[in-house]
Amino acid sequence: MTFELKKLPYDPTTLNPVVSPKTFEFHHGKHLQAYVNNLNNLKTGTKFENMDLISIIKESEGPIFNNAAQIFNHEFYFDQFAPSPKSKPEGALATAIDAAFGSFDNFKKEFSAAAVSVFGSGWAWLVVNAAGTLEITKESNAGTPLTKNQKPLLTFDVWEHAYYIDFQNRRPDHVAALWDVIDWKVIESRF
């Protein structure tokens, strides 16, 4: 099985100024493409050669894991954006957020704080944990909830390559801006 760069589900010019076309060019077109190329090269001739991405993530370690997990993380991240999304979740997800965090605004505050506080490169996640409740988690580098029996719903990429062109060293501004392009219909469908 050969992996390919997944196309974006929207025109990348439509998320500007939250995510600029230049950031997409590098983040999606170069960084994610490199993970795809690396994984295809690394898995050749190994037991992972014909496995699907999730199986590779759950069964590998080292460079194969890092590249596979980064493909999953990035595809998951890019798929959750829309140029004019509704501003809040509805239905069962909204109810679960209120139950876990008190309110949507408090959830955004806690999630943003988690994303900003990731040391170095990594990810902030909203997951359904093993107990079936919502939880905010943080992962370093290529870490992913898939290896921890958690169901991911939402993620913010806080690797510098995700925001440096648009926000330089202002990670909190990047995190605050991402809320404006989250497609809550996608997040609800993951729940």
PDB file of C-alpha atoms in Angstrom:
ATOM      1  CA  MET A   1       0.000   0.000   0.000  1.00  0.00           C
ATOM      2  CA  THR A   2       1.410   3.358  -1.013  1.00  0.00           C
ATOM      3  CA  PHE A   3       0.234   6.435   0.841  1.00  0.00           C
ATOM      4  CA  GLU A   4      -0.450   9.697  -0.969  1.00  0.00           C
ATOM      5  CA  LEU A   5      -0.866  13.290   0.106  1.00  0.00           C
ATOM      6  CA  LYS A   6      -4.556  13.751   0.902  1.00  0.00           C
ATOM      7  CA  LYS A   7      -6.205  16.676  -0.847  1.00  0.00           C
ATOM      8  CA  LEU A   8      -7.635  19.443   1.293  1.00  0.00           C
ATOM      9  CA  PRO A   9     -11.459  19.449   1.516  1.00  0.00           C
ATOM     10  CA  TYR A  10     -11.555  23.231   0.821  1.00  0.00           C
ATOM     11  CA  ASP A  11      -9.685  25.849  -1.160  1.00  0.00           C
ATOM     12  CA  PRO A  12      -6.688  26.807   1.021  1.00  0.00           C
ATOM     13  CA  THR A  13      -7.062  30.480   0.110  1.00  0.00           C
ATOM     14  CA  THR A  14     -10.416  30.597   1.940  1.00  0.00           C
ATOM     15  CA  LEU A  15      -8.967  30.298   5.464  1.00  0.00           C
ATOM     16  CA  ASN A  16      -6.800  33.408   5.174  1.00  0.00           C
ATOM     17  CA  PRO A  17      -5.855  35.209   7.448  1.00  0.00           C
ATOM     18  CA  VAL A  18      -6.192  32.416  10.052  1.00  0.00           C
ATOM     19  CA  VAL A  19      -4.103  30.080   7.904  1.00  0.00           C
ATOM     20  CA  SER A  20      -2.483  31.748   4.902  1.00  0.00           C
ATOM     21  CA  PRO A  21      -1.968  30.120   1.513  1.00  0.00           C
ATOM     22  CA  LYS A  22       1.790  30.313   2.188  1.00  0.00           C
ATOM     23  CA  THR A  23       1.382  28.336   5.413  1.00  0.00           C
ATOM     24  CA  PHE A  24      -0.677  25.728   3.560  1.00  0.00           C
ATOM     25  CA  GLU A  25       2.014  25.566   0.871  1.00  0.00           C
ATOM     26  CA  PHE A  26       4.628  24.660   3.463  1.00  0.00           C
ATOM     27  CA  HIS A  27       2.582  22.880   6.132  1.00  0.00           C
ATOM     28  CA  HIS A  28       0.458  20.710   3.849  1.00  0.00           C
ATOM     29  CA  GLY A  29       2.482  20.717   0.650  1.00  0.00           C
ATOM     30  CA  LYS A  30       5.937  20.228   2.115  1.00  0.00           C
ATOM     31  CA  HIS A  31       5.829  19.028   5.746  1.00  0.00           C
ATOM     32  CA  LEU A  32       2.924  16.589   5.340  1.00  0.00           C
ATOM     33  CA  GLN A  33       4.221  15.487   1.945  1.00  0.00           C
ATOM     34  CA  ALA A  34       7.593  14.704   3.567  1.00  0.00           C
ATOM     35  CA  TYR A  35       5.893  12.494   6.190  1.00  0.00           C
ATOM     36  CA  VAL A  36       4.076  10.635   3.394  1.00  0.00           C
ATOM     37  CA  ASN A  37       7.282  10.169   1.401  1.00  0.00           C
ATOM     38  CA  ASN A  38       9.249   9.115   4.475  1.00  0.00           C
ATOM     39  CA  LEU A  39       6.662   6.541   5.559  1.00  0.00           C
ATOM     40  CA  ASN A  40       6.461   5.037   2.073  1.00  0.00           C
ATOM     41  CA  ASN A  41      10.261   4.679   1.996  1.00  0.00           C
ATOM     42  CA  LEU A  42      10.634   3.407   5.580  1.00  0.00           C
ATOM     43  CA  LYS A  43       7.955   0.703   5.400  1.00  0.00           C
ATOM     44  CA  THR A  44       9.193  -0.845   2.156  1.00  0.00           C
ATOM     45  CA  GLY A  45      10.320  -4.398   2.820  1.00  0.00           C
ATOM     46  CA  THR A  46       8.966  -4.455   6.388  1.00  0.00           C
ATOM     47  CA  LYS A  47       5.909  -6.062   7.990  1.00  0.00           C
ATOM     48  CA  PHE A  48       4.249  -2.637   7.688  1.00  0.00           C
ATOM     49  CA  GLU A  49       4.464  -2.532   3.893  1.00  0.00           C
ATOM     50  CA  ASN A  50       0.830  -3.501   3.257  1.00  0.00           C
ATOM     51  CA  MET A  51      -0.778  -2.256   6.485  1.00  0.00           C
ATOM     52  CA  ASP A  52      -3.267   0.588   6.724  1.00  0.00           C
ATOM     53  CA  LEU A  53      -2.221   3.769   8.518  1.00  0.00           C
ATOM     54  CA  ILE A  54      -4.007   3.090  11.827  1.00  0.00           C
ATOM     55  CA  SER A  55      -2.485  -0.395  12.099  1.00  0.00           C
ATOM     56  CA  ILE A  56       0.978   0.990  11.427  1.00  0.00           C
ATOM     57  CA  ILE A  57       0.494   3.606  14.153  1.00  0.00           C
ATOM     58  CA  LYS A  58      -0.678   1.040  16.697  1.00  0.00           C
ATOM     59  CA  GLU A  59       2.037  -1.519  15.928  1.00  0.00           C
ATOM     60  CA  SER A  60       5.159   0.503  15.098  1.00  0.00           C
ATOM     61  CA  GLU A  61       7.715   2.628  16.896  1.00  0.00           C
ATOM     62  CA  GLY A  62      10.574   4.932  16.026  1.00  0.00           C
ATOM     63  CA  PRO A  63      10.726   6.592  12.605  1.00  0.00           C
ATOM     64  CA  ILE A  64       7.916   4.508  11.094  1.00  0.00           C
ATOM     65  CA  PHE A  65       5.595   5.429  13.972  1.00  0.00           C
ATOM     66  CA  ASN A  66       6.621   9.096  13.890  1.00  0.00           C
ATOM     67  CA  ASN A  67       5.877   9.511  10.195  1.00  0.00           C
ATOM     68  CA  ALA A  68       2.653   7.453  10.272  1.00  0.00           C
ATOM     69  CA  ALA A  69       1.340   9.302  13.322  1.00  0.00           C
ATOM     70  CA  GLN A  70       2.192  12.659  11.799  1.00  0.00           C
ATOM     71  CA  ILE A  71       0.244  11.741   8.659  1.00  0.00           C
ATOM     72  CA  PHE A  72      -2.800  10.829  10.753  1.00  0.00           C
ATOM     73  CA  ASN A  73      -2.473  13.886  13.010  1.00  0.00           C
ATOM     74  CA  HIS A  74      -2.119  16.289  10.102  1.00  0.00           C
ATOM     75  CA  GLU A  75      -4.940  14.819   8.014  1.00  0.00           C
ATOM     76  CA  PHE A  76      -7.189  14.913  11.089  1.00  0.00           C
ATOM     77  CA  TYR A  77      -6.162  18.546  11.709  1.00  0.00           C
ATOM     78  CA  PHE A  78      -6.649  19.752   8.135  1.00  0.00           C
ATOM     79  CA  ASP A  79     -10.015  17.978   7.759  1.00  0.00           C
ATOM     80  CA  GLN A  80     -11.590  19.959  10.628  1.00  0.00           C
ATOM     81  CA  PHE A  81     -11.441  23.391   8.977  1.00  0.00           C
ATOM     82  CA  ALA A  82     -14.008  25.292   6.911  1.00  0.00           C
ATOM     83  CA  PRO A  83     -14.062  28.850   5.568  1.00  0.00           C
ATOM     84  CA  SER A  84     -17.404  29.820   7.163  1.00  0.00           C
ATOM     85  CA  PRO A  85     -18.222  27.265   9.851  1.00  0.00           C
ATOM     86  CA  LYS A  86     -20.916  27.481  12.476  1.00  0.00           C
ATOM     87  CA  SER A  87     -19.404  28.909  15.633  1.00  0.00           C
ATOM     88  CA  LYS A  88     -20.468  26.328  18.232  1.00  0.00           C
ATOM     89  CA  PRO A  89     -21.166  22.620  18.500  1.00  0.00           C
ATOM     90  CA  GLU A  90     -24.737  21.433  18.831  1.00  0.00           C
ATOM     91  CA  GLY A  91     -26.622  18.384  20.013  1.00  0.00           C
ATOM     92  CA  ALA A  92     -24.926  15.551  21.888  1.00  0.00           C
ATOM     93  CA  LEU A  93     -21.449  17.063  21.561  1.00  0.00           C
ATOM     94  CA  ALA A  94     -22.586  20.392  23.009  1.00  0.00           C
ATOM     95  CA  THR A  95     -24.216  18.550  25.899  1.00  0.00           C
ATOM     96  CA  ALA A  96     -21.051  16.503  26.525  1.00  0.00           C
ATOM     97  CA  ILE A  97     -18.864  19.630  26.448  1.00  0.00           C
ATOM     98  CA  ASP A  98     -21.127  21.357  28.967  1.00  0.00           C
ATOM     99  CA  ALA A  99     -21.073  18.267  31.209  1.00  0.00           C
ATOM    100  CA  ALA A 100     -17.284  17.937  31.101  1.00  0.00           C
ATOM    101  CA  PHE A 101     -16.233  21.592  31.157  1.00  0.00           C
ATOM    102  CA  GLY A 102     -19.204  23.581  32.465  1.00  0.00           C
ATOM    103  CA  SER A 103     -19.738  25.563  29.259  1.00  0.00           C
ATOM    104  CA  PHE A 104     -18.461  25.894  25.714  1.00  0.00           C
ATOM    105  CA  ASP A 105     -16.607  29.086  26.620  1.00  0.00           C
ATOM    106  CA  ASN A 106     -14.877  27.351  29.523  1.00  0.00           C
ATOM    107  CA  PHE A 107     -13.957  24.438  27.240  1.00  0.00           C
ATOM    108  CA  LYS A 108     -12.384  26.852  24.736  1.00  0.00           C
ATOM    109  CA  LYS A 109     -10.452  28.518  27.554  1.00  0.00           C
ATOM    110  CA  GLU A 110      -9.139  25.187  28.922  1.00  0.00           C
ATOM    111  CA  PHE A 111      -8.345  23.783  25.476  1.00  0.00           C
ATOM    112  CA  SER A 112      -6.535  26.960  24.432  1.00  0.00           C
ATOM    113  CA  ALA A 113      -4.502  26.942  27.654  1.00  0.00           C
ATOM    114  CA  ALA A 114      -3.516  23.322  27.008  1.00  0.00           C
ATOM    115  CA  ALA A 115      -2.486  24.079  23.419  1.00  0.00           C
ATOM    116  CA  VAL A 116      -0.441  27.124  24.381  1.00  0.00           C
ATOM    117  CA  SER A 117       1.294  25.235  27.204  1.00  0.00           C
ATOM    118  CA  VAL A 118       2.592  22.311  25.112  1.00  0.00           C
ATOM    119  CA  PHE A 119       6.349  22.444  25.631  1.00  0.00           C
ATOM    120  CA  GLY A 120       8.126  22.450  22.300  1.00  0.00           C
ATOM    121  CA  SER A 121       6.334  20.787  19.399  1.00  0.00           C
ATOM    122  CA  GLY A 122       3.106  18.860  19.745  1.00  0.00           C
ATOM    123  CA  TRP A 123      -0.653  18.714  19.727  1.00  0.00           C
ATOM    124  CA  ALA A 124      -3.635  19.537  21.925  1.00  0.00           C
ATOM    125  CA  TRP A 125      -6.570  17.131  21.617  1.00  0.00           C
ATOM    126  CA  LEU A 126     -10.184  16.842  22.636  1.00  0.00           C
ATOM    127  CA  VAL A 127     -10.805  13.121  23.051  1.00  0.00           C
ATOM    128  CA  VAL A 128     -13.368  10.686  24.300  1.00  0.00           C
ATOM    129  CA  ASN A 129     -11.429   8.739  26.928  1.00  0.00           C
ATOM    130  CA  ALA A 130     -11.764   5.075  27.892  1.00  0.00           C
ATOM    131  CA  ALA A 131     -14.472   6.004  30.425  1.00  0.00           C
ATOM    132  CA  GLY A 132     -16.532   7.556  27.615  1.00  0.00           C
ATOM    133  CA  THR A 133     -16.186  11.155  28.771  1.00  0.00           C
ATOM    134  CA  LEU A 134     -14.555  14.148  27.116  1.00  0.00           C
ATOM    135  CA  GLU A 135     -11.012  15.049  28.080  1.00  0.00           C
ATOM    136  CA  ILE A 136      -8.372  17.516  26.915  1.00  0.00           C
ATOM    137  CA  THR A 137      -4.967  15.934  26.381  1.00  0.00           C
ATOM    138  CA  LYS A 138      -1.575  17.071  25.137  1.00  0.00           C
ATOM    139  CA  GLU A 139       0.906  15.098  23.066  1.00  0.00           C
ATOM    140  CA  SER A 140       4.515  15.876  22.277  1.00  0.00           C
ATOM    141  CA  ASN A 141       5.994  15.521  18.821  1.00  0.00           C
ATOM    142  CA  ALA A 142       4.121  12.777  16.906  1.00  0.00           C
ATOM    143  CA  GLY A 143       2.071  11.581  19.879  1.00  0.00           C
ATOM    144  CA  THR A 144      -1.507  10.630  19.082  1.00  0.00           C
ATOM    145  CA  PRO A 145      -4.536   9.518  21.128  1.00  0.00           C
ATOM    146  CA  LEU A 146      -4.835   6.433  18.929  1.00  0.00           C
ATOM    147  CA  THR A 147      -2.168   4.694  21.010  1.00  0.00           C
ATOM    148  CA  LYS A 148      -3.976   5.405  24.305  1.00  0.00           C
ATOM    149  CA  ASN A 149      -7.433   3.941  23.671  1.00  0.00           C
ATOM    150  CA  GLN A 150      -8.848   7.425  23.147  1.00  0.00           C
ATOM    151  CA  LYS A 151     -11.152   8.614  20.362  1.00  0.00           C
ATOM    152  CA  PRO A 152      -9.923  11.934  18.942  1.00  0.00           C
ATOM    153  CA  LEU A 153     -12.460  14.640  18.098  1.00  0.00           C
ATOM    154  CA  LEU A 154     -10.493  17.884  17.693  1.00  0.00           C
ATOM    155  CA  THR A 155      -6.829  18.814  17.539  1.00  0.00           C
ATOM    156  CA  PHE A 156      -4.692  21.946  17.378  1.00  0.00           C
ATOM    157  CA  ASP A 157      -1.235  21.591  15.861  1.00  0.00           C
ATOM    158  CA  VAL A 158       1.260  23.631  17.870  1.00  0.00           C
ATOM    159  CA  TRP A 159       4.389  22.667  15.999  1.00  0.00           C
ATOM    160  CA  GLU A 160       5.983  25.946  14.898  1.00  0.00           C
ATOM    161  CA  HIS A 161       5.608  24.998  11.230  1.00  0.00           C
ATOM    162  CA  ALA A 162       1.824  25.236  11.726  1.00  0.00           C
ATOM    163  CA  TYR A 163       1.888  28.940  12.526  1.00  0.00           C
ATOM    164  CA  TYR A 164       5.304  30.576  12.165  1.00  0.00           C
ATOM    165  CA  ILE A 165       4.722  32.127   8.731  1.00  0.00           C
ATOM    166  CA  ASP A 166       1.493  33.777   9.898  1.00  0.00           C
ATOM    167  CA  PHE A 167       2.065  34.338  13.617  1.00  0.00           C
ATOM    168  CA  GLN A 168       5.839  34.054  14.109  1.00  0.00           C
ATOM    169  CA  ASN A 169       6.410  33.224  17.803  1.00  0.00           C
ATOM    170  CA  ARG A 170       2.868  34.173  18.871  1.00  0.00           C
ATOM    171  CA  ARG A 171       1.450  30.717  19.584  1.00  0.00           C
ATOM    172  CA  PRO A 172      -1.426  32.102  21.711  1.00  0.00           C
ATOM    173  CA  ASP A 173      -2.589  34.228  18.759  1.00  0.00           C
ATOM    174  CA  HIS A 174      -2.462  31.183  16.452  1.00  0.00           C
ATOM    175  CA  VAL A 175      -4.515  29.140  18.908  1.00  0.00           C
ATOM    176  CA  ALA A 176      -7.075  31.930  19.376  1.00  0.00           C
ATOM    177  CA  ALA A 177      -7.480  32.338  15.610  1.00  0.00           C
ATOM    178  CA  LEU A 178      -8.054  28.629  14.921  1.00  0.00           C
ATOM    179  CA  TRP A 179     -11.445  28.738  16.669  1.00  0.00           C
ATOM    180  CA  ASP A 180     -12.718  30.881  13.771  1.00  0.00           C
ATOM    181  CA  VAL A 181     -12.248  28.082  11.209  1.00  0.00           C
ATOM    182  CA  ILE A 182     -13.234  24.944  13.142  1.00  0.00           C
ATOM    183  CA  ASP A 183     -15.990  23.086  11.329  1.00  0.00           C
ATOM    184  CA  TRP A 184     -18.155  21.864  14.203  1.00  0.00           C
ATOM    185  CA  LYS A 185     -20.142  19.645  11.842  1.00  0.00           C
ATOM    186  CA  VAL A 186     -16.942  17.639  11.290  1.00  0.00           C
ATOM    187  CA  ILE A 187     -16.202  17.504  15.018  1.00  0.00           C
ATOM    188  CA  GLU A 188     -19.793  16.430  15.746  1.00  0.00           C
ATOM    189  CA  SER A 189     -19.516  13.640  13.155  1.00  0.00           C
ATOM    190  CA  ARG A 190     -16.407  12.327  14.934  1.00  0.00           C
ATOM    191  CA  PHE A 191     -18.283  12.194  18.250  1.00  0.00           C
TER     192      PHE A 191
END
